[in-house]
Coordinates of C-alpha atoms in Angstrom, one line a residue:
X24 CA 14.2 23.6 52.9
X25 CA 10.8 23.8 51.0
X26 CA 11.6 26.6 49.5
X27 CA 14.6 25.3 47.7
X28 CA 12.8 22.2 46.8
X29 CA 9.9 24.4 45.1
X30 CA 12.7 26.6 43.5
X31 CA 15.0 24.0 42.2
X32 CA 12.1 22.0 40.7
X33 CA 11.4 25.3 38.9
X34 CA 15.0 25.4 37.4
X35 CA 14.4 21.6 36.1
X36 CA 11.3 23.0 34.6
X37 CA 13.1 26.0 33.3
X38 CA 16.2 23.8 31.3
X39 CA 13.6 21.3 30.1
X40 CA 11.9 24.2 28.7
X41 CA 14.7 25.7 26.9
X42 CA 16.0 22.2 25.9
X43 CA 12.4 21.7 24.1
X44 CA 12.5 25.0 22.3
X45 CA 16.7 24.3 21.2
X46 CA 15.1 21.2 19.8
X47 CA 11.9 22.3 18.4
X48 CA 14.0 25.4 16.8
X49 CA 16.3 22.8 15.3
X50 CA 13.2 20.7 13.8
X51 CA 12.3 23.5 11.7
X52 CA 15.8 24.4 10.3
X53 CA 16.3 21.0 9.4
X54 CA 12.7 21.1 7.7
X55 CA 13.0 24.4 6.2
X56 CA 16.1 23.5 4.9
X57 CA 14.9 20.4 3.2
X58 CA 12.0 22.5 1.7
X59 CA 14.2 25.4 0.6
X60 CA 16.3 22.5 -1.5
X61 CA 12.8 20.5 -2.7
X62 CA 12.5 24.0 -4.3
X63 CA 15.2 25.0 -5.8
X64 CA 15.6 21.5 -7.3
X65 CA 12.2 21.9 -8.8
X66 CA 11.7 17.6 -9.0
X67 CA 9.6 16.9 -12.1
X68 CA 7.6 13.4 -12.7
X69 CA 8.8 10.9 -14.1
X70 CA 7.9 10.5 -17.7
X71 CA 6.3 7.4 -19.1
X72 CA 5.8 5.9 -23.0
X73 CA 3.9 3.4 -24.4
X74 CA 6.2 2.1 -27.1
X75 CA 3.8 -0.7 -28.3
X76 CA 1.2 -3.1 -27.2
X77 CA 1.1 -6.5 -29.0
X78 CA -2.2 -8.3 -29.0
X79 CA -1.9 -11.8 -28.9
X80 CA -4.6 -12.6 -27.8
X81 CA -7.9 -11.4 -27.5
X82 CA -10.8 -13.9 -27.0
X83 CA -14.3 -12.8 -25.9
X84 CA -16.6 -15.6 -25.2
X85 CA -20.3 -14.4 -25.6
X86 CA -23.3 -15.4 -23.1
X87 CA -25.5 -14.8 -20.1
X88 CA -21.9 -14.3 -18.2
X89 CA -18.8 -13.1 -20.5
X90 CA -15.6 -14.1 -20.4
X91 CA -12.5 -12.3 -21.8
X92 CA -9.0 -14.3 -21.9
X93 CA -6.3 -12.2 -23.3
X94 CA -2.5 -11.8 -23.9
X95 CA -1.4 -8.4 -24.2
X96 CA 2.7 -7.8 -24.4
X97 CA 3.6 -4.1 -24.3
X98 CA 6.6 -2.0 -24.1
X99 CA 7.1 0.7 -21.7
X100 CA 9.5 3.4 -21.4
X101 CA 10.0 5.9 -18.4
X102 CA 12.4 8.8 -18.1
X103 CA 13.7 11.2 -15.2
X104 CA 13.8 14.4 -16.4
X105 CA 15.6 15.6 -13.8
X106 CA 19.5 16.8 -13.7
X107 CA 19.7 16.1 -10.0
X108 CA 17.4 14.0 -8.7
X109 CA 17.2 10.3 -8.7
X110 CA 14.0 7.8 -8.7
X111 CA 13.7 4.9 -6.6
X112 CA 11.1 2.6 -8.2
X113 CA 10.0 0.6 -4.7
X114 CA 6.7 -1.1 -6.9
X115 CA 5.6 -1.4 -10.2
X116 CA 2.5 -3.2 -11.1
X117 CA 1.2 -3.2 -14.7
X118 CA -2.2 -4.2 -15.8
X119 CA -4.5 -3.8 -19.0
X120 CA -8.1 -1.7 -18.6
X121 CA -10.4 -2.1 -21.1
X122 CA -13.6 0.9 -20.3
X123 CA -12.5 1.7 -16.9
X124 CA -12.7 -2.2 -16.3
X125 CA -9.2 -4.1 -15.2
X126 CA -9.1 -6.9 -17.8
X127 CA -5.6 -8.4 -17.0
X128 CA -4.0 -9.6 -13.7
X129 CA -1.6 -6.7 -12.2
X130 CA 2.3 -8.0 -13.3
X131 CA 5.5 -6.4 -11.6
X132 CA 7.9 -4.6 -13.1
X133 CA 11.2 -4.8 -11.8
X134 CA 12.1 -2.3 -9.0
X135 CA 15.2 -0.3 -9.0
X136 CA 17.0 3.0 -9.0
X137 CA 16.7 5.6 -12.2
X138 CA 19.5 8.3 -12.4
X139 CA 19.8 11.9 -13.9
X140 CA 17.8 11.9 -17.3
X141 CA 17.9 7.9 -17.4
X142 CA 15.7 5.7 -19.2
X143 CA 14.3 2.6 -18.3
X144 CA 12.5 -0.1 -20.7
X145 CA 10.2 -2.8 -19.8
X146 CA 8.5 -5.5 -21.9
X147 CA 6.1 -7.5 -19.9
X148 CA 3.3 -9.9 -21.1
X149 CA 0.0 -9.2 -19.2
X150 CA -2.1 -12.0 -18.9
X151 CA -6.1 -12.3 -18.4
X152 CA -8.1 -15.5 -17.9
X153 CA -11.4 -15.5 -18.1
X154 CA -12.4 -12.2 -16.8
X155 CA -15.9 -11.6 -15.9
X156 CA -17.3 -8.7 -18.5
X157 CA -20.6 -6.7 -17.6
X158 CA -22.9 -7.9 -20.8
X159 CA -22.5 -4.0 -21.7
X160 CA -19.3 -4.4 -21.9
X161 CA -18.8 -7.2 -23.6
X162 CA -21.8 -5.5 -26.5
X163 CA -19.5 -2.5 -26.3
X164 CA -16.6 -4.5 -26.9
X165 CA -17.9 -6.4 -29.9
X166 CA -19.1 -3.4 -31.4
X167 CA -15.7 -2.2 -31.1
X168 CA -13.7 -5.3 -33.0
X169 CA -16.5 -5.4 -35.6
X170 CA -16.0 -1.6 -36.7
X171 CA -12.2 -2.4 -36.7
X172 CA -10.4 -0.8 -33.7
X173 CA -9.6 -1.1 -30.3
X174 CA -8.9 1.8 -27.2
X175 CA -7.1 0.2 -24.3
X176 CA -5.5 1.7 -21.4
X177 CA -2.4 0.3 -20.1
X178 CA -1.8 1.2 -16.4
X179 CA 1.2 1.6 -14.2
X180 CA 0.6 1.6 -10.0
X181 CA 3.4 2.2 -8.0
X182 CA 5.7 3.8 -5.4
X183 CA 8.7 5.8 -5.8
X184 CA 10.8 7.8 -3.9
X185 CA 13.0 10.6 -4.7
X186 CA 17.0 10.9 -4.0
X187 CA 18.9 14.5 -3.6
X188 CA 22.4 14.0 -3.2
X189 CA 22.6 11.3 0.4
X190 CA 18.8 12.3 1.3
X191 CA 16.3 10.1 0.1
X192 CA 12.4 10.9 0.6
X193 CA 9.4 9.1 1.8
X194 CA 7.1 7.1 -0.6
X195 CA 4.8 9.0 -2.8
X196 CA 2.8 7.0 -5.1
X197 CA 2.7 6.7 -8.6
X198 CA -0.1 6.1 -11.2
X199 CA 0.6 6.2 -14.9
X200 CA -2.0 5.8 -17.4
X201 CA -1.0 5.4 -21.2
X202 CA -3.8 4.8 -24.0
X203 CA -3.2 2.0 -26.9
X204 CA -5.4 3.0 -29.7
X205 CA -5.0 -0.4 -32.4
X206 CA -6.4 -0.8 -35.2
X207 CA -7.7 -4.5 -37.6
X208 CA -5.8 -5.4 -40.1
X209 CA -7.7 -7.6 -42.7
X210 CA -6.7 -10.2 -44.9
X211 CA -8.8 -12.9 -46.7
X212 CA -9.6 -16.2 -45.1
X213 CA -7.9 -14.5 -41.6
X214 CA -9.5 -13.1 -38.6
X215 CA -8.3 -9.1 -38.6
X216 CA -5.3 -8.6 -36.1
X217 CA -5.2 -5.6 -33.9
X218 CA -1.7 -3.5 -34.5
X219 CA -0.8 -0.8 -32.5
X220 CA -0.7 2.4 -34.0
X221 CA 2.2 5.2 -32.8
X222 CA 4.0 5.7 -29.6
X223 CA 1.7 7.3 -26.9
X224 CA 2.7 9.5 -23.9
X225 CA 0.6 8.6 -20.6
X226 CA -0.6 10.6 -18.2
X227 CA 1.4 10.5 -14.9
X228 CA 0.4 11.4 -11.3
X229 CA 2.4 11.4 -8.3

């Protein structure tokens, strides 16, 4: 009677075995198919424009502790590249650097699904109120307005996930960075406006 317990218990063991491997074997098809598509599909990165950046306004007030308020409205433009594979944008957040420094409060885009070689446009005013300024930077930014041009950075933080066919992927995120080079505009009796000069492409990582 022991003996059958022993080798019955080793048949259990056996099945569980082979039921592990079935499963494990299946794990890996499933995955390798997956990765075979994800390489024939080739995805590409989403492609992102800075149309224009409107400075309206731009307001550094000197002293022991700087302050910058600004109002920056821009226009953004993304594409997907891609003949058969869809975006999912989860989060979009938009903000203004000025140096490396984050001069404007982070605003959302609105979220949503891009299709095969789609475009998407946002406007969106970034706002700033009273941001602290390292007294370098604010010298630096001075410097800048008095020799009659400005080099901003307008940044895009995000997640996205990609769609092939009914299979949609994790989250991967996305960081776009697009420079707005403007330039003063003077006219007599009237403090020199900023303009921006020519559609930029940004730099996008995912």
């Amino acid at each position: 009677m022991k003996d059958c317990g022993i080798h019955g218990e080793q048949k259990r063991h056996k099945l569980y075995r082979r039921l592990f491997a079935a499963f494990l074997v299946l794990l890996i098809l499933a995955f390798l198919a997956v990765l075979v598509v994800w390489l024939v599909l080739r995805p590409t990165k989403p492609r992102f424009y800075l149309q224009d950046a409107d400075l309206l306004r731009f307001n550094l007030t000197p002293g022991a502790a700087p302050l910058l308020t600004s109002v920056v409205q821009v226009t953004l433009s993304s594409r997907n590249p891609n003949d058969r594979i869809g975006v999912y944008y989860d989060r979009l957040d938009a903000y203004v650097l000025y140096k490396s420094q984050q001069v404007t409060a982070a605003t959302a885009l609105p979220s949503g699904y891009q299709g095969h070689n789609d475009v998407t446009v946002w406007s969106p005013y970034l706002y700033g109120a009273d941001v602290p300024l390292a007294p370098y930077l604010a010298d630096a930014l001075s410097q800048d307005e008095n020799a009659g041009y400005l080099l901003l950075y307008v940044r895009v933080d995000g997640l996205l996930r990609w769609k092939v066919g009914t299979w949609i992927s994790g989250h991967y995120h996305l960081q776009a960075n697009c420079p707005a080079f403007l330039t003063a505009e003077s006219h007599a009796g009237v403090p020199p406006l900023f303009r921006f000069q020519q559609i930029t492409a940004c730099s996008v990582d995912v």
